[in-house]
């Protein structure tokens, strides 16, 4: 049953299984384990990033396509929900569905056009073209202020059931770790949790299907895949479209959680860098890597800035160090992490753990 | 660089005047058109200076450097420091004194950017030769580090980079006004292009570089160490980016730590249009982009931001490998 659910793509390392279980259970019971507004926000962001990064890994890790336009689709999803709910008189479920569907249609068309057009050209061209297209889209989103709220973005209300004001019971639920309010935020969290689980398992199913195998064949040697009779352009385009669709859904979830969307929240280039780094750290071409990477990275990003602040004040008086350790320099450490992970973690966390498992097994049966 | 071949492909070269002529009736007034055209050519020349190093690096070593933008920003920031320390020269009302201030600013910027290029090659690019995906990732990381270090040194805000006194203002030809600085930019750009063409076509180093672009293994088997040559090209390319950064900073009159990433998009468009690895292609791409940006900026400001992408799409539909594809790749 579990094996079917995971599409027979098991972690293949005891440590990996343990890590996955801990993280999964942590996310599943996050509202009860870590009460508090910030903790819940971090957990929701982790979930959304799991879906977003998994969808990007489908493209980068499994098909070997470098795209910088992934946040564009993420942003389309977020803007779809934001615009639909902003325009609706009373926030309704119908408006959400309309927003999601509209965003999906736009993403599908756009990714199809980008895919068909640029996947004909060399891989490196594709990376650069998507970079240009994404930057143009970011400008477009800030320019069309009547529609998207420009730089300020859109703040909107969500349906009653999901809004923080809605409560299931007057009494907060008493748990051993503290009291938890059973309110709309909790419902939204579990909505996101279920949606992300479904998205993750679907992508897992896709990459382990015959279609997914063709994608991997293209990644390894596209010339040979073509020679075997697969029309690589079609497969690449489909991979592009699928990954765009899942990214759009992740964007919709983000908007539902934040009840706000602006260019910086969903379209910025920084998010794109985060995604790339997560995929590299977690391990390209393993969806478990996308999962583990997202959890570790988002938690680090959310709490390391506080740590940097501490380190900055601790080193006060020393030359240069405080300037390097302020929370504003978070990106600097991101860059260092980028370089170091390419140096020392070429296969990512999942790759390392699996390597260890294989070595251990070999030592066990000489 | 096949300027001397008889079967030279003139069509892409003709695109530049064709675009300019096409814009003439659209703009309407001849004097406005002249102003826009000179402005576009100047912008194109600056972009060419920046992009030329990148396209050589790609052509010779098959390395795609997403961190090229950091050399641009570094050059511009170094120039602000140098020019600020030569205050009396830049504010003097004498062209010669102004140029005396500008020259060391450019030279120091080139030297610093070149030195950083050397470090960049050793630390960032050396472990990832032959792996495109990792090149993209690791050079991206290098650019983030560089950009943040600039913020540490010069602060995160934008800094004004005012033009020297005599380079402000414009010449008036009839009704057309041509900014003085843009003429200087055209001159510097033309000088860089001429120097590159001369080096590539008339010197032994140039011969080796061209041969290396064509067939790396053959040059290596003849006993030349192409790695050393590449490091040289990389350093020169970074230095050129530094020079381009100075020119670009003066053109915008402000410098931002993020300018590297902003210009990156522009130079990628340029070298895609030109065909990765082709110097003449990069020049044509840069001129087309510069002209297009200025014409559309005047005619349809809203569309201007997308005109470059539209241009790239149109060119790629015509020639999917760029206007001058470097063969055998």
PDB file of C-alpha atoms in Angstrom, chain B residues 133-277:
ATOM      1  CA  UNK B 133      24.344  22.782 -15.439  1.00  0.00           C
ATOM      2  CA  UNK B 134      26.861  23.158 -12.636  1.00  0.00           C
ATOM      3  CA  UNK B 135      28.453  26.121 -14.375  1.00  0.00           C
ATOM      4  CA  UNK B 136      25.142  27.918 -14.309  1.00  0.00           C
ATOM      5  CA  UNK B 137      24.574  27.101 -10.642  1.00  0.00           C
ATOM      6  CA  UNK B 138      28.020  27.846  -9.313  1.00  0.00           C
ATOM      7  CA  UNK B 139      28.542  31.071 -11.270  1.00  0.00           C
ATOM      8  CA  UNK B 140      25.154  32.202 -10.023  1.00  0.00           C
ATOM      9  CA  UNK B 141      26.442  31.603  -6.502  1.00  0.00           C
ATOM     10  CA  UNK B 142      29.597  33.518  -7.351  1.00  0.00           C
ATOM     11  CA  UNK B 143      27.539  36.449  -8.532  1.00  0.00           C
ATOM     12  CA  UNK B 144      25.461  36.527  -5.353  1.00  0.00           C
ATOM     13  CA  UNK B 145      28.640  36.544  -3.254  1.00  0.00           C
ATOM     14  CA  UNK B 146      30.173  39.307  -5.360  1.00  0.00           C
ATOM     15  CA  UNK B 147      27.041  41.436  -5.229  1.00  0.00           C
ATOM     16  CA  UNK B 148      26.816  41.077  -1.457  1.00  0.00           C
ATOM     17  CA  UNK B 149      30.498  41.924  -1.020  1.00  0.00           C
ATOM     18  CA  UNK B 150      29.893  45.106  -3.007  1.00  0.00           C
ATOM     19  CA  UNK B 151      27.103  45.920  -0.570  1.00  0.00           C
ATOM     20  CA  UNK B 152      29.460  45.272   2.345  1.00  0.00           C
ATOM     21  CA  UNK B 153      32.105  47.611   0.923  1.00  0.00           C
ATOM     22  CA  UNK B 154      30.045  50.375  -0.690  1.00  0.00           C
ATOM     23  CA  UNK B 155      26.750  50.012   1.128  1.00  0.00           C
ATOM     24  CA  UNK B 156      23.446  48.647  -0.209  1.00  0.00           C
ATOM     25  CA  UNK B 157      22.075  51.887  -1.636  1.00  0.00           C
ATOM     26  CA  UNK B 158      22.618  53.482  -5.000  1.00  0.00           C
ATOM     27  CA  UNK B 159      25.516  55.857  -5.474  1.00  0.00           C
ATOM     28  CA  UNK B 160      25.575  58.808  -7.856  1.00  0.00           C
ATOM     29  CA  UNK B 161      28.207  58.678 -10.566  1.00  0.00           C
ATOM     30  CA  UNK B 162      28.093  62.140 -12.098  1.00  0.00           C
ATOM     31  CA  UNK B 163      29.626  62.822 -15.481  1.00  0.00           C
ATOM     32  CA  UNK B 164      32.736  64.991 -15.571  1.00  0.00           C
ATOM     33  CA  UNK B 165      31.959  68.642 -16.222  1.00  0.00           C
ATOM     34  CA  UNK B 166      32.720  68.983 -19.933  1.00  0.00           C
ATOM     35  CA  UNK B 167      31.038  65.711 -20.868  1.00  0.00           C
ATOM     36  CA  UNK B 168      27.641  66.923 -19.696  1.00  0.00           C
ATOM     37  CA  UNK B 169      25.190  68.532 -22.046  1.00  0.00           C
ATOM     38  CA  UNK B 170      24.891  67.936 -25.738  1.00  0.00           C
ATOM     39  CA  UNK B 171      25.953  69.166 -29.159  1.00  0.00           C
ATOM     40  CA  UNK B 172      23.235  70.673 -31.301  1.00  0.00           C
ATOM     41  CA  UNK B 173      23.103  69.736 -34.988  1.00  0.00           C
ATOM     42  CA  UNK B 174      20.222  71.718 -36.421  1.00  0.00           C
ATOM     43  CA  UNK B 175      17.269  70.469 -34.379  1.00  0.00           C
ATOM     44  CA  UNK B 176      18.953  67.307 -33.249  1.00  0.00           C
ATOM     45  CA  UNK B 177      20.730  67.227 -29.938  1.00  0.00           C
ATOM     46  CA  UNK B 178      23.405  64.625 -29.396  1.00  0.00           C
ATOM     47  CA  UNK B 179      24.685  64.122 -25.904  1.00  0.00           C
ATOM     48  CA  UNK B 180      28.436  64.496 -25.664  1.00  0.00           C
ATOM     49  CA  UNK B 181      28.886  61.464 -23.481  1.00  0.00           C
ATOM     50  CA  UNK B 182      27.170  59.257 -26.044  1.00  0.00           C
ATOM     51  CA  UNK B 183      29.674  60.274 -28.676  1.00  0.00           C
ATOM     52  CA  UNK B 184      32.452  59.332 -26.266  1.00  0.00           C
ATOM     53  CA  UNK B 185      30.736  55.985 -25.676  1.00  0.00           C
ATOM     54  CA  UNK B 186      30.606  55.337 -29.421  1.00  0.00           C
ATOM     55  CA  UNK B 187      34.303  56.184 -29.685  1.00  0.00           C
ATOM     56  CA  UNK B 188      35.319  53.923 -26.797  1.00  0.00           C
ATOM     57  CA  UNK B 189      33.147  51.097 -28.087  1.00  0.00           C
ATOM     58  CA  UNK B 190      34.567  51.418 -31.584  1.00  0.00           C
ATOM     59  CA  UNK B 191      38.090  51.428 -30.154  1.00  0.00           C
ATOM     60  CA  UNK B 192      37.392  48.245 -28.173  1.00  0.00           C
ATOM     61  CA  UNK B 193      35.903  46.563 -31.233  1.00  0.00           C
ATOM     62  CA  UNK B 194      38.838  47.613 -33.402  1.00  0.00           C
ATOM     63  CA  UNK B 195      41.326  46.409 -30.807  1.00  0.00           C
ATOM     64  CA  UNK B 196      39.547  43.078 -30.564  1.00  0.00           C
ATOM     65  CA  UNK B 197      39.365  42.585 -34.306  1.00  0.00           C
ATOM     66  CA  UNK B 198      43.023  43.518 -34.633  1.00  0.00           C
ATOM     67  CA  UNK B 199      44.094  41.200 -31.815  1.00  0.00           C
ATOM     68  CA  UNK B 200      42.027  38.322 -33.086  1.00  0.00           C
ATOM     69  CA  UNK B 201      42.999  38.674 -36.728  1.00  0.00           C
ATOM     70  CA  UNK B 202      46.509  40.041 -36.705  1.00  0.00           C
ATOM     71  CA  UNK B 203      48.320  38.600 -33.699  1.00  0.00           C
ATOM     72  CA  UNK B 204      49.472  35.135 -32.810  1.00  0.00           C
ATOM     73  CA  UNK B 205      47.439  35.129 -29.612  1.00  0.00           C
ATOM     74  CA  UNK B 206      44.386  35.985 -31.660  1.00  0.00           C
ATOM     75  CA  UNK B 207      45.177  33.199 -34.076  1.00  0.00           C
ATOM     76  CA  UNK B 208      45.373  30.734 -31.198  1.00  0.00           C
ATOM     77  CA  UNK B 209      42.143  31.991 -29.686  1.00  0.00           C
ATOM     78  CA  UNK B 210      40.324  31.676 -32.981  1.00  0.00           C
ATOM     79  CA  UNK B 211      41.801  28.255 -33.558  1.00  0.00           C
ATOM     80  CA  UNK B 212      40.850  27.264 -30.018  1.00  0.00           C
ATOM     81  CA  UNK B 213      37.274  28.302 -30.615  1.00  0.00           C
ATOM     82  CA  UNK B 214      37.181  26.244 -33.792  1.00  0.00           C
ATOM     83  CA  UNK B 215      38.893  23.110 -32.539  1.00  0.00           C
ATOM     84  CA  UNK B 216      40.281  23.059 -29.065  1.00  0.00           C
ATOM     85  CA  UNK B 217      41.812  19.602 -29.170  1.00  0.00           C
ATOM     86  CA  UNK B 218      43.781  20.327 -32.292  1.00  0.00           C
ATOM     87  CA  UNK B 219      45.369  23.416 -30.764  1.00  0.00           C
ATOM     88  CA  UNK B 220      46.218  21.448 -27.648  1.00  0.00           C
ATOM     89  CA  UNK B 221      47.799  18.648 -29.620  1.00  0.00           C
ATOM     90  CA  UNK B 222      49.968  21.209 -31.371  1.00  0.00           C
ATOM     91  CA  UNK B 223      51.489  21.845 -27.964  1.00  0.00           C
ATOM     92  CA  UNK B 224      49.801  25.051 -26.909  1.00  0.00           C
ATOM     93  CA  UNK B 225      48.437  25.228 -23.402  1.00  0.00           C
ATOM     94  CA  UNK B 226      44.936  26.379 -24.075  1.00  0.00           C
ATOM     95  CA  UNK B 227      44.138  26.596 -20.375  1.00  0.00           C
ATOM     96  CA  UNK B 228      46.648  29.404 -19.914  1.00  0.00           C
ATOM     97  CA  UNK B 229      45.196  31.099 -22.954  1.00  0.00           C
ATOM     98  CA  UNK B 230      41.732  30.739 -21.543  1.00  0.00           C
ATOM     99  CA  UNK B 231      42.669  32.255 -18.193  1.00  0.00           C
ATOM    100  CA  UNK B 232      44.082  35.187 -20.141  1.00  0.00           C
ATOM    101  CA  UNK B 233      40.884  35.552 -22.138  1.00  0.00           C
ATOM    102  CA  UNK B 234      38.809  35.276 -18.995  1.00  0.00           C
ATOM    103  CA  UNK B 235      40.802  37.999 -17.270  1.00  0.00           C
ATOM    104  CA  UNK B 236      40.578  40.240 -20.333  1.00  0.00           C
ATOM    105  CA  UNK B 237      36.862  39.530 -20.580  1.00  0.00           C
ATOM    106  CA  UNK B 238      36.364  40.489 -16.940  1.00  0.00           C
ATOM    107  CA  UNK B 239      38.436  43.633 -17.412  1.00  0.00           C
ATOM    108  CA  UNK B 240      36.303  44.570 -20.425  1.00  0.00           C
ATOM    109  CA  UNK B 241      33.205  44.036 -18.307  1.00  0.00           C
ATOM    110  CA  UNK B 242      34.747  46.365 -15.732  1.00  0.00           C
ATOM    111  CA  UNK B 243      35.295  48.996 -18.422  1.00  0.00           C
ATOM    112  CA  UNK B 244      31.741  48.447 -19.624  1.00  0.00           C
ATOM    113  CA  UNK B 245      30.576  48.917 -16.056  1.00  0.00           C
ATOM    114  CA  UNK B 246      32.269  52.309 -15.874  1.00  0.00           C
ATOM    115  CA  UNK B 247      30.685  53.341 -19.171  1.00  0.00           C
ATOM    116  CA  UNK B 248      27.274  51.988 -18.145  1.00  0.00           C
ATOM    117  CA  UNK B 249      27.458  53.650 -14.735  1.00  0.00           C
ATOM    118  CA  UNK B 250      28.290  57.006 -16.305  1.00  0.00           C
ATOM    119  CA  UNK B 251      25.508  56.475 -18.846  1.00  0.00           C
ATOM    120  CA  UNK B 252      22.950  55.871 -16.063  1.00  0.00           C
ATOM    121  CA  UNK B 253      24.728  58.363 -13.770  1.00  0.00           C
ATOM    122  CA  UNK B 254      23.966  56.129 -10.800  1.00  0.00           C
ATOM    123  CA  UNK B 255      25.319  52.761  -9.780  1.00  0.00           C
ATOM    124  CA  UNK B 256      23.460  50.042  -7.903  1.00  0.00           C
ATOM    125  CA  UNK B 257      24.781  46.804  -6.416  1.00  0.00           C
ATOM    126  CA  UNK B 258      22.057  44.967  -8.363  1.00  0.00           C
ATOM    127  CA  UNK B 259      23.108  46.489 -11.689  1.00  0.00           C
ATOM    128  CA  UNK B 260      25.085  43.377 -12.558  1.00  0.00           C
ATOM    129  CA  UNK B 261      21.993  41.197 -12.483  1.00  0.00           C
ATOM    130  CA  UNK B 262      20.012  43.787 -14.444  1.00  0.00           C
ATOM    131  CA  UNK B 263      22.622  44.068 -17.167  1.00  0.00           C
ATOM    132  CA  UNK B 264      23.029  40.290 -17.249  1.00  0.00           C
ATOM    133  CA  UNK B 265      19.638  39.923 -18.883  1.00  0.00           C
ATOM    134  CA  UNK B 266      20.565  42.473 -21.521  1.00  0.00           C
ATOM    135  CA  UNK B 267      23.903  40.885 -22.388  1.00  0.00           C
ATOM    136  CA  UNK B 268      22.401  37.433 -22.549  1.00  0.00           C
ATOM    137  CA  UNK B 269      19.919  38.694 -25.094  1.00  0.00           C
ATOM    138  CA  UNK B 270      22.793  40.252 -27.013  1.00  0.00           C
ATOM    139  CA  UNK B 271      24.957  37.159 -27.172  1.00  0.00           C
ATOM    140  CA  UNK B 272      22.011  34.930 -27.989  1.00  0.00           C
ATOM    141  CA  UNK B 273      21.173  37.201 -30.913  1.00  0.00           C
ATOM    142  CA  UNK B 274      24.806  37.281 -31.977  1.00  0.00           C
ATOM    143  CA  UNK B 275      25.352  33.560 -31.720  1.00  0.00           C
ATOM    144  CA  UNK B 276      27.301  32.393 -28.672  1.00  0.00           C
ATOM    145  CA  UNK B 277      31.005  32.885 -29.245  1.00  0.00           C
TER     146      UNK B 277
END
